[in-house]
XYZ file of C-alpha atoms in Angstrom:
721
model
C 45.298 19.322 20.563
C 47.876 19.452 17.475
C 47.051 21.322 15.070
C 47.985 22.528 11.662
C 50.643 25.090 11.503
C 49.475 29.111 10.458
C 50.485 29.667 7.091
C 48.652 26.399 5.912
C 45.233 26.930 7.545
C 43.859 28.592 3.903
C 46.071 25.838 2.203
C 43.569 24.026 3.421
C 40.085 26.311 3.254
C 41.282 26.906 -0.666
C 41.858 22.784 -1.023
C 45.812 23.636 -3.031
C 46.780 20.245 -1.091
C 50.210 20.480 -2.760
C 51.802 23.277 -1.633
C 50.153 21.903 2.635
C 52.748 18.829 1.224
C 55.335 20.803 0.453
C 54.998 23.497 3.231
C 55.441 19.659 5.252
C 58.068 17.923 3.735
C 60.802 20.803 3.899
C 59.752 21.729 8.169
C 59.843 17.386 8.027
C 63.709 17.760 6.126
C 64.346 20.669 8.543
C 63.178 19.705 11.222
C 63.909 15.848 11.542
C 62.518 15.186 15.629
C 59.659 16.775 15.822
C 57.197 13.424 14.853
C 53.905 15.544 14.639
C 56.015 17.626 11.659
C 55.162 13.735 10.200
C 51.288 12.848 11.603
C 50.574 16.423 9.150
C 53.345 15.614 6.181
C 51.242 11.994 5.802
C 47.543 13.789 6.400
C 48.803 16.276 3.691
C 49.881 13.672 1.209
C 46.263 11.732 2.169
C 44.779 14.466 1.302
C 46.297 15.464 -2.220
C 44.926 11.023 -2.433
C 48.863 10.467 -2.133
C 47.868 7.454 0.018
C 51.437 5.414 -0.258
C 53.457 8.529 0.742
C 50.722 9.523 3.198
C 51.025 5.358 5.076
C 55.055 5.622 4.408
C 55.234 9.028 5.934
C 53.625 8.006 8.796
C 55.810 4.308 9.457
C 58.979 6.459 9.284
C 58.772 7.277 13.901
C 58.988 4.147 14.090
C 61.407 3.076 11.601
C 64.024 5.616 12.447
C 63.209 7.720 15.475
C 63.907 6.234 18.918
C 61.025 6.437 20.111
C 60.530 5.051 23.386
C 56.920 5.947 24.608
C 55.243 3.771 20.895
C 51.638 4.385 22.576
C 51.677 7.660 22.650
C 52.860 8.619 19.970
C 50.537 6.424 18.254
C 47.360 7.980 20.027
C 48.541 11.632 18.228
C 48.336 10.651 15.112
C 44.641 9.036 15.944
C 43.592 11.690 17.433
C 44.861 14.096 14.116
C 43.437 11.608 12.235
C 40.411 12.469 14.052
C 40.314 15.543 14.082
C 40.523 15.891 10.894
C 38.257 13.466 9.445
C 35.644 15.318 11.405
C 36.858 18.376 9.299
C 37.512 17.838 5.741
C 32.713 16.495 7.124
C 32.199 20.039 8.838
C 32.894 20.657 5.369
C 31.425 17.801 3.000
C 34.529 16.854 1.320
C 33.225 13.796 2.574
C 35.337 11.235 -0.351
C 38.504 13.895 2.070
C 36.430 12.341 4.997
C 36.265 8.274 4.109
C 39.858 8.530 3.406
C 41.258 9.475 6.359
C 38.742 6.941 8.563
C 39.898 4.020 6.191
C 43.654 5.015 7.819
C 41.514 5.089 10.719
C 40.496 2.144 10.941
C 43.668 0.239 9.438
C 45.744 1.861 12.823
C 42.354 0.746 15.546
C 40.547 -1.917 13.550
C 38.294 -2.442 16.309
C 36.872 1.745 17.209
C 33.205 0.355 16.752
C 32.703 4.317 16.213
C 35.040 4.494 13.676
C 34.004 1.909 11.861
C 29.851 3.180 12.151
C 31.167 6.733 10.396
C 32.144 4.514 8.132
C 29.541 3.478 7.633
C 27.768 6.808 6.960
C 29.879 8.535 5.164
C 29.080 4.800 2.880
C 25.798 6.564 1.740
C 26.984 9.690 1.355
C 29.531 8.481 -0.886
C 26.823 5.706 -3.116
C 29.461 2.827 -2.143
C 27.317 1.105 0.301
C 28.319 -3.052 0.560
C 25.968 -5.093 3.266
C 29.179 -7.009 3.340
C 31.465 -4.456 5.806
C 28.991 -5.019 7.992
C 30.500 -8.707 8.163
C 33.424 -8.304 7.432
C 35.057 -4.817 9.356
C 33.071 -7.184 12.623
C 30.809 -4.401 13.056
C 27.755 -6.811 13.679
C 29.921 -9.346 16.443
C 31.343 -5.524 18.149
C 27.972 -3.663 18.531
C 27.348 -7.093 20.678
C 29.900 -6.717 22.855
C 30.776 -2.892 23.768
C 29.906 -0.383 26.205
C 26.198 1.068 25.127
C 28.112 4.709 26.704
C 31.158 4.262 23.857
C 28.825 5.306 21.348
C 27.204 7.898 20.679
C 23.501 8.120 20.483
C 23.239 9.677 17.448
C 25.349 8.123 15.540
C 24.093 4.665 16.745
C 20.278 6.252 15.132
C 21.817 7.539 11.927
C 23.389 4.956 10.964
C 21.155 2.149 11.953
C 18.614 4.316 9.555
C 20.714 3.825 7.147
C 21.068 0.664 7.323
C 17.299 0.018 7.629
C 16.622 0.863 3.884
C 18.883 -2.315 2.425
C 16.703 -5.481 2.514
C 19.273 -7.959 4.043
C 19.793 -10.525 6.410
C 22.973 -8.086 7.658
C 20.238 -5.443 7.899
C 17.992 -7.464 10.026
C 21.283 -9.236 12.264
C 23.079 -5.101 12.187
C 19.431 -3.940 13.465
C 20.242 -6.981 16.246
C 22.719 -6.204 17.322
C 22.321 -2.662 17.324
C 19.156 -3.089 19.601
C 21.300 -5.423 21.582
C 24.254 -2.762 22.467
C 21.433 0.004 23.451
C 19.255 -2.090 25.558
C 16.169 -2.102 23.412
C 16.292 1.571 23.451
C 12.618 3.080 23.020
C 13.401 5.511 19.905
C 15.580 3.032 18.029
C 12.761 0.699 18.464
C 10.113 3.945 17.417
C 13.493 4.165 14.529
C 12.474 0.884 13.279
C 9.460 0.490 13.102
C 8.964 3.544 10.668
C 11.183 2.275 8.240
C 9.442 -1.224 8.162
C 5.885 0.508 7.682
C 8.278 2.890 4.734
C 9.941 -0.503 3.800
C 6.940 -2.582 3.815
C 4.571 0.162 1.739
C 6.934 2.070 -0.407
C 9.078 -1.006 -0.939
C 6.739 -3.973 -1.744
C 9.604 -5.753 0.850
C 7.066 -7.313 3.827
C 8.474 -10.437 4.886
C 11.629 -8.444 5.725
C 9.580 -5.941 6.737
C 7.687 -7.951 9.560
C 11.247 -9.201 10.102
C 11.988 -6.103 11.630
C 8.994 -5.973 14.118
C 9.755 -8.930 15.411
C 13.054 -7.463 16.504
C 11.515 -5.119 18.080
C 8.715 -7.360 20.029
C 11.398 -9.143 21.226
C 11.528 -6.041 22.882
C 8.117 -4.623 23.575
C 6.115 -8.328 23.648
C 2.597 -6.468 24.417
C 2.496 -3.262 22.239
C 0.050 -3.667 19.938
C 1.032 -0.835 17.437
C 3.376 -3.075 16.332
C 1.410 -6.426 16.266
C -1.031 -4.162 14.218
C 1.867 -3.609 12.179
C 3.418 -7.137 11.558
C -0.336 -8.258 11.248
C -0.946 -6.326 7.718
C 2.843 -7.399 6.619
C 2.155 -10.567 6.164
C -1.322 -10.640 5.334
C 0.117 -8.918 2.184
C 3.106 -11.141 1.765
C 0.498 -14.498 2.115
C 1.887 -15.685 5.438
C -1.226 -16.649 6.242
C 0.398 -18.861 8.764
C 2.206 -15.830 11.216
C -1.199 -13.942 10.172
C -2.573 -15.348 12.055
C -0.217 -16.041 14.856
C 0.230 -12.265 15.304
C -3.638 -11.997 14.559
C -4.636 -14.659 18.202
C -1.499 -12.623 20.107
C -2.587 -9.228 19.648
C -6.625 -10.100 20.716
C -4.508 -12.210 24.056
C -2.780 -8.973 24.632
C -6.534 -6.926 23.978
C -8.486 -5.862 27.312
C -10.238 -2.337 26.099
C -13.784 -2.846 23.648
C -11.859 -0.890 21.106
C -8.688 -2.770 21.741
C -11.069 -6.328 20.952
C -12.745 -4.798 17.975
C -9.561 -4.739 16.183
C -8.439 -8.031 16.994
C -12.492 -9.373 16.176
C -12.153 -7.316 12.398
C -8.406 -8.615 12.058
C -9.312 -12.004 12.685
C -12.477 -12.228 10.335
C -10.494 -10.388 7.578
C -7.749 -13.498 7.228
C -10.164 -16.093 7.595
C -12.408 -14.481 4.999
C -8.476 -13.517 2.719
C -7.966 -17.182 3.119
C -11.074 -18.264 2.167
C -11.971 -19.993 5.029
C -15.018 -19.512 5.106
C -16.522 -22.633 7.071
C -14.588 -20.930 10.872
C -16.310 -17.277 9.798
C -20.466 -17.422 11.025
C -18.645 -16.865 15.154
C -15.857 -14.595 14.452
C -18.252 -12.223 11.837
C -21.134 -12.806 14.768
C -18.886 -11.697 17.685
C -17.205 -9.204 15.889
C -20.835 -7.070 14.146
C -21.261 -7.214 18.094
C -18.278 -5.767 19.655
C -18.535 -2.332 16.828
C -21.965 -2.083 18.874
C -20.804 -1.623 22.043
C -17.524 1.052 20.755
C -17.191 4.145 23.015
C -17.111 7.183 22.170
C -14.525 9.163 23.932
C -12.209 8.410 20.948
C -9.932 10.335 24.020
C -9.102 7.228 25.147
C -8.636 4.957 21.206
C -5.062 4.338 22.003
C -2.525 5.131 18.090
C -2.579 3.069 16.164
C -6.584 2.472 16.108
C -7.701 6.232 15.688
C -6.621 6.108 12.107
C -8.066 3.114 10.245
C -10.632 3.446 12.767
C -12.727 3.776 9.027
C -11.526 -0.226 7.660
C -12.797 -1.961 10.193
C -16.671 -2.889 9.523
C -15.844 -3.429 5.797
C -16.276 -7.203 6.208
C -19.705 -7.175 6.928
C -20.045 -6.171 3.305
C -19.277 -9.558 3.064
C -20.969 -11.249 5.428
C -24.271 -10.986 4.771
C -26.958 -8.326 2.684
C -28.837 -6.468 5.870
C -28.059 -2.970 5.336
C -30.573 -1.204 7.027
C -28.818 -3.681 10.275
C -25.543 -2.223 9.025
C -25.476 0.763 7.924
C -26.081 2.603 11.065
C -23.105 1.236 12.722
C -21.065 1.450 9.936
C -22.115 5.373 9.976
C -21.199 5.489 13.709
C -18.045 4.064 12.853
C -17.401 6.791 9.943
C -19.353 9.551 12.240
C -16.040 8.196 15.560
C -13.036 7.662 12.947
C -14.171 11.674 11.284
C -13.653 12.896 15.181
C -10.832 11.264 15.400
C -8.976 12.775 12.619
C -9.915 15.597 13.117
C -8.514 16.367 16.288
C -5.249 14.363 15.237
C -4.076 16.658 12.744
C -4.323 20.533 13.053
C -5.224 21.461 8.547
C -7.444 24.610 9.354
C -9.991 24.772 6.146
C -10.439 27.692 4.170
C -13.007 26.544 1.572
C -15.977 28.811 2.811
C -14.221 31.899 0.933
C -13.590 30.497 -2.273
C -15.517 32.280 -5.324
C -18.234 30.432 -6.338
C -18.623 31.756 -9.991
C -15.301 31.045 -10.677
C -15.448 28.611 -13.803
C -14.020 26.690 -14.982
C -15.438 23.836 -12.077
C -12.153 21.971 -10.919
C -12.792 18.356 -9.985
C -10.476 16.091 -7.884
C -9.651 12.260 -8.258
C -7.728 10.577 -4.607
C -6.965 7.045 -4.287
C -4.330 5.235 -4.539
C -6.187 2.919 -7.544
C -5.714 5.073 -10.036
C -3.157 2.122 -12.011
C -3.636 -1.716 -12.565
C -5.827 -1.998 -10.271
C -9.989 -2.746 -10.885
C -10.233 0.907 -10.174
C -7.895 2.568 -12.672
C -9.504 0.366 -15.427
C -13.059 1.583 -14.913
C -12.706 5.440 -14.209
C -10.254 6.164 -16.914
C -12.607 6.533 -19.749
C -14.000 8.976 -16.682
C -9.959 11.105 -17.694
C -10.156 10.867 -21.720
C -13.719 11.677 -22.080
C -14.221 14.976 -19.587
C -14.973 18.718 -21.140
C -11.216 19.916 -20.539
C -12.830 23.285 -21.039
C -15.426 23.450 -18.277
C -13.944 20.919 -15.830
C -9.839 21.152 -14.854
C -9.063 17.848 -13.536
C -6.483 17.098 -10.736
C -5.424 13.306 -9.675
C -3.868 13.231 -6.156
C -1.890 9.770 -5.867
C -1.200 8.843 -2.612
C 1.169 6.237 -2.155
C 1.001 4.676 -5.504
C 3.254 2.804 -7.726
C 2.935 4.788 -10.871
C 2.572 2.304 -14.040
C 1.604 2.311 -17.363
C -1.999 2.957 -17.269
C -0.935 5.396 -14.522
C 0.563 7.469 -16.756
C -1.425 7.744 -19.908
C -4.781 7.568 -17.747
C -4.428 9.594 -14.865
C -1.840 12.128 -15.389
C -1.241 12.913 -19.895
C -4.708 13.167 -19.253
C -5.647 16.117 -16.620
C -5.417 19.566 -16.047
C -3.016 18.097 -12.676
C -1.358 15.076 -10.907
C -0.044 14.289 -8.545
C 1.821 12.294 -6.162
C 1.719 11.971 -1.833
C 2.941 9.701 0.400
C 0.978 9.924 3.479
C 1.602 13.013 4.705
C -1.694 13.889 5.922
C -1.143 17.774 6.574
C 0.462 17.838 2.890
C -2.046 15.758 1.055
C -4.298 18.715 2.784
C -2.419 21.599 2.239
C -2.091 21.194 -1.851
C -5.832 20.248 -1.736
C -7.042 23.529 0.261
C -4.151 25.655 -2.347
C -5.553 23.503 -5.246
C -8.867 24.793 -4.414
C -10.691 21.994 -5.482
C -14.480 22.432 -5.698
C -15.490 18.372 -5.396
C -13.782 15.977 -4.209
C -13.758 12.638 -4.971
C -12.509 9.277 -2.995
C -12.244 6.624 -5.690
C -10.828 4.314 -3.113
C -13.640 3.498 -0.053
C -12.437 1.331 2.336
C -9.312 0.058 0.741
C -7.790 3.454 1.771
C -7.061 4.938 5.229
C -4.941 6.878 4.051
C -7.981 8.696 2.279
C -10.123 8.791 4.432
C -8.560 10.492 6.243
C -8.383 13.672 4.165
C -12.394 13.337 3.014
C -12.637 13.149 7.557
C -10.683 16.326 6.971
C -12.761 18.073 4.376
C -10.734 20.074 1.991
C -13.268 20.129 -0.562
C -15.543 22.304 -0.148
C -18.192 19.561 -1.839
C -17.339 15.491 -1.444
C -18.477 12.596 -3.727
C -17.760 9.103 -3.112
C -17.521 6.859 -5.893
C -16.862 3.909 -7.640
C -15.754 1.760 -4.783
C -16.842 -1.361 -2.244
C -19.422 1.032 -0.937
C -19.589 4.381 0.314
C -18.089 5.126 4.492
C -20.692 7.518 6.117
C -18.791 9.430 7.367
C -19.639 12.587 7.643
C -17.389 15.165 5.672
C -18.198 12.822 2.144
C -21.977 15.287 0.968
C -23.190 12.161 -1.655
C -23.080 9.145 -2.951
C -22.346 8.693 -6.395
C -25.642 5.528 -7.957
C -28.060 5.158 -10.474
C -31.974 3.596 -10.837
C -30.876 0.156 -9.459
C -27.947 -0.066 -7.701
C -29.694 0.687 -4.801
C -32.454 0.048 -3.438
C -34.677 3.218 -3.646
C -35.106 3.583 -0.065
C -31.319 3.500 0.120
C -31.783 7.302 0.771
C -32.815 5.736 4.922
C -30.398 4.449 6.162
C -26.517 6.283 3.905
C -25.571 9.164 6.151
C -24.276 10.428 2.296
C -26.743 11.669 0.236
C -27.334 9.376 -2.282
C -27.382 11.241 -5.840
C -28.829 9.005 -8.492
C -27.812 9.555 -12.310
C -30.212 9.224 -15.300
C -28.872 5.255 -16.055
C -26.194 4.217 -14.254
C -23.121 4.870 -11.772
C -20.610 3.797 -14.328
C -19.553 3.052 -17.876
C -17.023 1.977 -20.038
C -16.140 2.075 -23.555
C -14.987 -2.020 -23.429
C -11.661 -3.721 -22.202
C -8.609 -4.835 -24.466
C -8.470 -8.934 -24.465
C -4.830 -11.432 -25.632
C -5.243 -14.457 -27.367
C -6.273 -17.330 -24.143
C -3.584 -19.268 -22.464
C -6.461 -21.836 -21.606
C -8.704 -23.868 -23.600
C -11.048 -27.254 -23.072
C -8.190 -29.437 -24.344
C -6.307 -28.306 -21.934
C -8.457 -28.451 -19.651
C -9.467 -31.957 -19.923
C -13.693 -31.617 -20.731
C -15.500 -32.111 -23.046
C -16.328 -30.164 -25.983
C -19.529 -30.859 -25.550
C -19.915 -30.035 -22.086
C -20.858 -27.118 -20.209
C -18.819 -24.891 -19.233
C -19.691 -23.182 -15.597
C -16.845 -20.772 -14.867
C -16.810 -18.273 -10.965
C -14.105 -16.355 -11.135
C -13.134 -14.391 -7.159
C -11.378 -13.329 -4.548
C -11.546 -15.888 -2.092
C -13.220 -12.842 0.542
C -16.084 -13.020 -1.878
C -16.596 -16.611 -1.640
C -20.056 -17.808 0.935
C -20.382 -20.956 1.128
C -24.135 -20.632 0.430
C -23.354 -19.378 -2.082
C -21.298 -22.394 -3.555
C -23.819 -24.695 -2.600
C -26.750 -22.947 -4.108
C -23.666 -22.655 -7.231
C -23.549 -26.944 -6.672
C -26.749 -27.441 -7.488
C -26.662 -25.421 -10.942
C -23.832 -27.909 -11.538
C -25.615 -31.159 -9.931
C -28.623 -30.433 -11.667
C -27.059 -29.861 -15.113
C -25.360 -33.827 -16.836
C -21.723 -32.629 -18.301
C -21.564 -29.855 -16.737
C -18.279 -28.178 -15.177
C -16.570 -25.777 -12.710
C -14.375 -23.920 -13.258
C -13.153 -22.085 -10.542
C -10.578 -18.296 -10.272
C -9.232 -16.000 -7.691
C -6.816 -15.113 -5.250
C -6.825 -15.780 -1.119
C -5.180 -20.099 0.367
C -5.298 -21.842 -3.373
C -4.902 -25.294 -0.777
C -8.196 -24.142 2.123
C -10.330 -22.772 -0.883
C -9.166 -25.826 -2.831
C -10.221 -27.915 -0.124
C -14.255 -25.382 0.303
C -15.359 -26.349 -2.885
C -14.227 -30.071 -3.136
C -16.308 -30.403 0.742
C -19.068 -28.628 -0.865
C -19.203 -29.718 -4.139
C -19.131 -33.139 -2.055
C -21.820 -32.591 0.887
C -24.353 -31.728 -2.800
C -23.389 -34.773 -4.326
C -20.575 -33.087 -7.198
C -17.872 -35.248 -8.963
C -14.956 -33.799 -7.636
C -13.137 -34.629 -10.760
C -15.952 -32.253 -12.549
C -14.512 -28.852 -10.670
C -11.068 -26.726 -11.903
C -8.595 -25.005 -10.617
C -7.158 -22.410 -12.931
C -4.050 -20.108 -11.435
C -3.571 -16.554 -11.672
C -3.661 -15.182 -15.775
C 0.035 -13.154 -16.569
C -2.189 -10.430 -17.422
C -5.798 -8.179 -17.259
C -5.322 -9.169 -21.028
C -5.758 -12.744 -21.104
C -7.687 -13.229 -17.990
C -10.902 -11.844 -20.219
C -10.184 -13.653 -23.287
C -10.293 -16.367 -20.807
C -13.848 -15.354 -19.665
C -14.714 -16.973 -23.287
C -14.279 -20.535 -22.430
C -17.631 -19.991 -20.306
C -20.477 -21.257 -21.901
C -22.200 -19.112 -17.961
C -20.187 -16.754 -14.983
C -21.877 -17.801 -11.817
C -21.634 -14.497 -10.096
C -21.657 -13.878 -5.330
C -23.370 -12.713 -3.323
C -23.890 -10.769 -1.139
C -20.488 -9.006 -2.727
C -20.937 -9.456 -6.762
C -18.506 -9.360 -9.300
C -17.756 -5.172 -10.568
C -15.459 -5.667 -13.038
C -15.439 -9.650 -13.252
C -19.249 -9.199 -14.339
C -17.876 -5.582 -17.199
C -15.274 -8.212 -18.573
C -18.387 -10.561 -18.299
C -20.775 -8.786 -20.045
C -18.062 -7.583 -22.361
C -16.824 -10.820 -23.426
C -20.900 -11.925 -24.384
C -20.507 -14.493 -21.555
C -24.141 -15.147 -19.503
C -24.213 -14.862 -16.908
C -26.496 -15.251 -12.940
C -25.595 -13.129 -10.249
C -28.039 -12.928 -6.547
C -29.886 -9.243 -6.630
C -29.390 -8.002 -2.979
C -30.088 -5.150 -1.109
C -26.850 -3.754 0.039
C -24.366 -1.569 -2.675
C -22.401 -4.752 -2.654
C -25.355 -6.938 -4.326
C -26.091 -4.814 -6.762
C -24.047 -4.215 -9.087
C -24.280 -6.925 -11.592
C -27.558 -6.641 -11.537
C -27.782 -2.705 -12.213
C -24.595 -3.493 -15.114
C -27.439 -5.939 -16.735
C -30.162 -3.890 -15.894
C -28.319 -1.037 -18.903
C -27.037 -3.482 -21.095
C -30.479 -4.978 -22.161
C -30.178 -8.648 -19.826
C -33.261 -9.285 -18.109
C -32.044 -13.207 -18.197
C -30.141 -14.645 -16.081
C -31.205 -11.768 -12.216
C -31.913 -13.510 -9.102
C -33.506 -11.571 -6.554
C -33.602 -15.292 -4.456
C -31.274 -18.564 -4.434
C -34.083 -20.571 -5.826
C -34.287 -17.815 -8.924
C -31.039 -17.962 -8.827
C -30.423 -22.504 -9.584
C -32.873 -21.915 -12.094
C -31.484 -19.974 -13.932
C -28.988 -21.939 -14.214
C -30.272 -24.344 -15.009
C -31.808 -22.380 -17.966
C -28.801 -20.953 -19.226
C -25.764 -24.514 -18.581
C -28.950 -26.856 -20.783
C -30.284 -23.930 -23.132
C -27.642 -23.542 -26.016
C -30.662 -21.059 -27.793
C -31.219 -18.910 -24.859
C -27.018 -18.634 -24.277
C -26.892 -17.312 -27.725
C -29.904 -15.040 -27.869
C -28.445 -13.450 -24.591
C -24.829 -13.055 -26.530
C -26.296 -11.859 -28.948
C -27.861 -9.444 -27.104
C -24.789 -8.839 -24.840
C -22.577 -7.767 -27.758
C -26.081 -5.758 -30.087
C -25.986 -3.781 -26.691
C -22.085 -2.561 -26.842
C -23.582 0.277 -29.395
C -26.280 0.748 -27.749
C -25.645 0.622 -23.881
C -24.901 3.666 -21.777
C -23.264 0.680 -19.880
C -21.097 1.191 -23.045
C -20.685 4.887 -23.678
C -17.944 6.082 -21.159
C -18.871 10.406 -23.445
C -22.521 9.719 -22.380
C -21.441 9.167 -18.924
C -18.568 11.745 -18.554
C -21.318 14.363 -19.056
C -23.852 12.705 -17.236
C -21.246 13.386 -14.411
C -19.752 16.699 -14.929
C -24.001 17.711 -15.208
C -23.753 16.133 -11.268
C -21.272 17.862 -10.815
C -23.070 21.732 -12.104
C -25.804 20.168 -9.716
C -24.091 19.835 -6.909
C -22.443 23.296 -7.201
C -24.719 25.669 -8.104
C -27.066 23.739 -4.697
C -23.663 24.015 -2.289
C -23.515 28.082 -4.357
C -27.029 28.710 -3.251
C -27.440 31.147 -0.583
C -29.061 29.525 2.834
């Protein structure tokens, strides 16, 4: 390989390119027959940002000298440029390297390795242009190039960068790479990882799903990929593709653990869509499979191990039978904890913690400390914590931060930390912060949070406010109150139930905006009775819809407003079918779209005369919002935590009117409240007065009660064994 003159090396290292130009101008003039001098002179011009001069100098040998082998001397120029481009990249002089490689592209436009290296440089220089993939014919060249013609690490790095750009061309590039590399497994693993990132961190669900579809062309039976693909379609609300993926997963499932996940996906899909008419067989099959789970965790595939805790979640929606259900949940969660402790090497040393130190360090962990039900409800505890005696930490897991996050969960706490999904890193940080009591706010809604809890990074761990406690053995306490769990619930909970004196949750209230619906625009007469049902599709149990329709039928001139997420066509048909079965005309139903903001949603509640709660999974946030808006509510009380939320809130607000213990009582209360306007006014007046006296609306008092519980838990922990 021909090199620079020795005398120019120090100048090049110092970036003194004008002096290098001067040297080569002189030697080229003195020795015009030495062709290599032209190449280095042009290169010196290029490094000095004199691009036109560089091109002119490189043309001179071809125009002015008598050269027989043009191809040979052009190859020499190419070799020199390639060598210097590599050299500039090693020095991290990316702008110079970019200029040189652009010249190489002009010389050899189909040199794919150089084109890929230019792409890499555009990312380093922050001037990547997605159009270059086609403009430079990179995708076509990749498909037609030999696998061995491209360095694997180069193609890996370029793919790693391009996948962060959610364009159709990026998908075509990924497909071309897989064609070129014959479906290389390492590249497929990379695509899966980047799809996960783009879905969970950037919210590009369909793009991520399309990436996984490329991988399935080479690994059609990969259940781990199918699992991720299913969730991306669920998040994107593309329920048809989610269904196809779930069935494909099921068809490839062979072991019990695989079949459990298959039935979990199918059941979750049915409930999420609101396709409740088809749930019973799937739900029963799922529960039967859960009782057959293997106890040898070593045979669990990797894609099942980190999310095993979630497979029992649908049980909360389909039946109110905690004595039968909780042992299953506890067993599955115990296996989940074993897998977590086997898979993550996080040595915990909190046993050496100073048991006498003050103030207590409390950590709240979740992905919902934002504009989310959990965020709206838990913010008041952050507001009123005694910061002299408690150092409050918040740990955000894979969470986008919004105004609620900033105002309530960052500015009002001692320390806030936002993590991705680095389990070991999160556990290590919690241990480093010497958290005394770690409070889980996610329950069954995020497996990452539960992995943290299973690894026990704090000496005391608590479940509070989520869907229900998960049954993970490393969780010590489940926060409840005298009403939200039956007296004998301790007989089937793994966690110790810690009952606060009044309510397990209190808020100071909610922000209210201007409503965007009215009787007039809904075409409902002024004297009609309006019932309202607001819940997501998961809570739309058909048995309860039948009960609600009996109320509508029994109250003349009444209407039912229905609002919630899910497949709107399926949900609408579900309500219409049940209404027809119960003898209620379709024109008495109104289906409402989502509202722009939570504050408008709450204002819209005031249109209702009576709100009809769901069962076996009650409302929680919606119940509190309804009571705050002074609207009477009918609830069916059950045995499980999720079936008693509205009950405890109503009792704590001083309201017994509307509390039903059977379907018959639910109908009676619904009819009575619908027909008796004076009773509705009385309930509304009680709710208005409760805002001044009820523990439900006293966030400060609740904070003191939670803090007292923390102190008592700590005292128990510090007692000698």
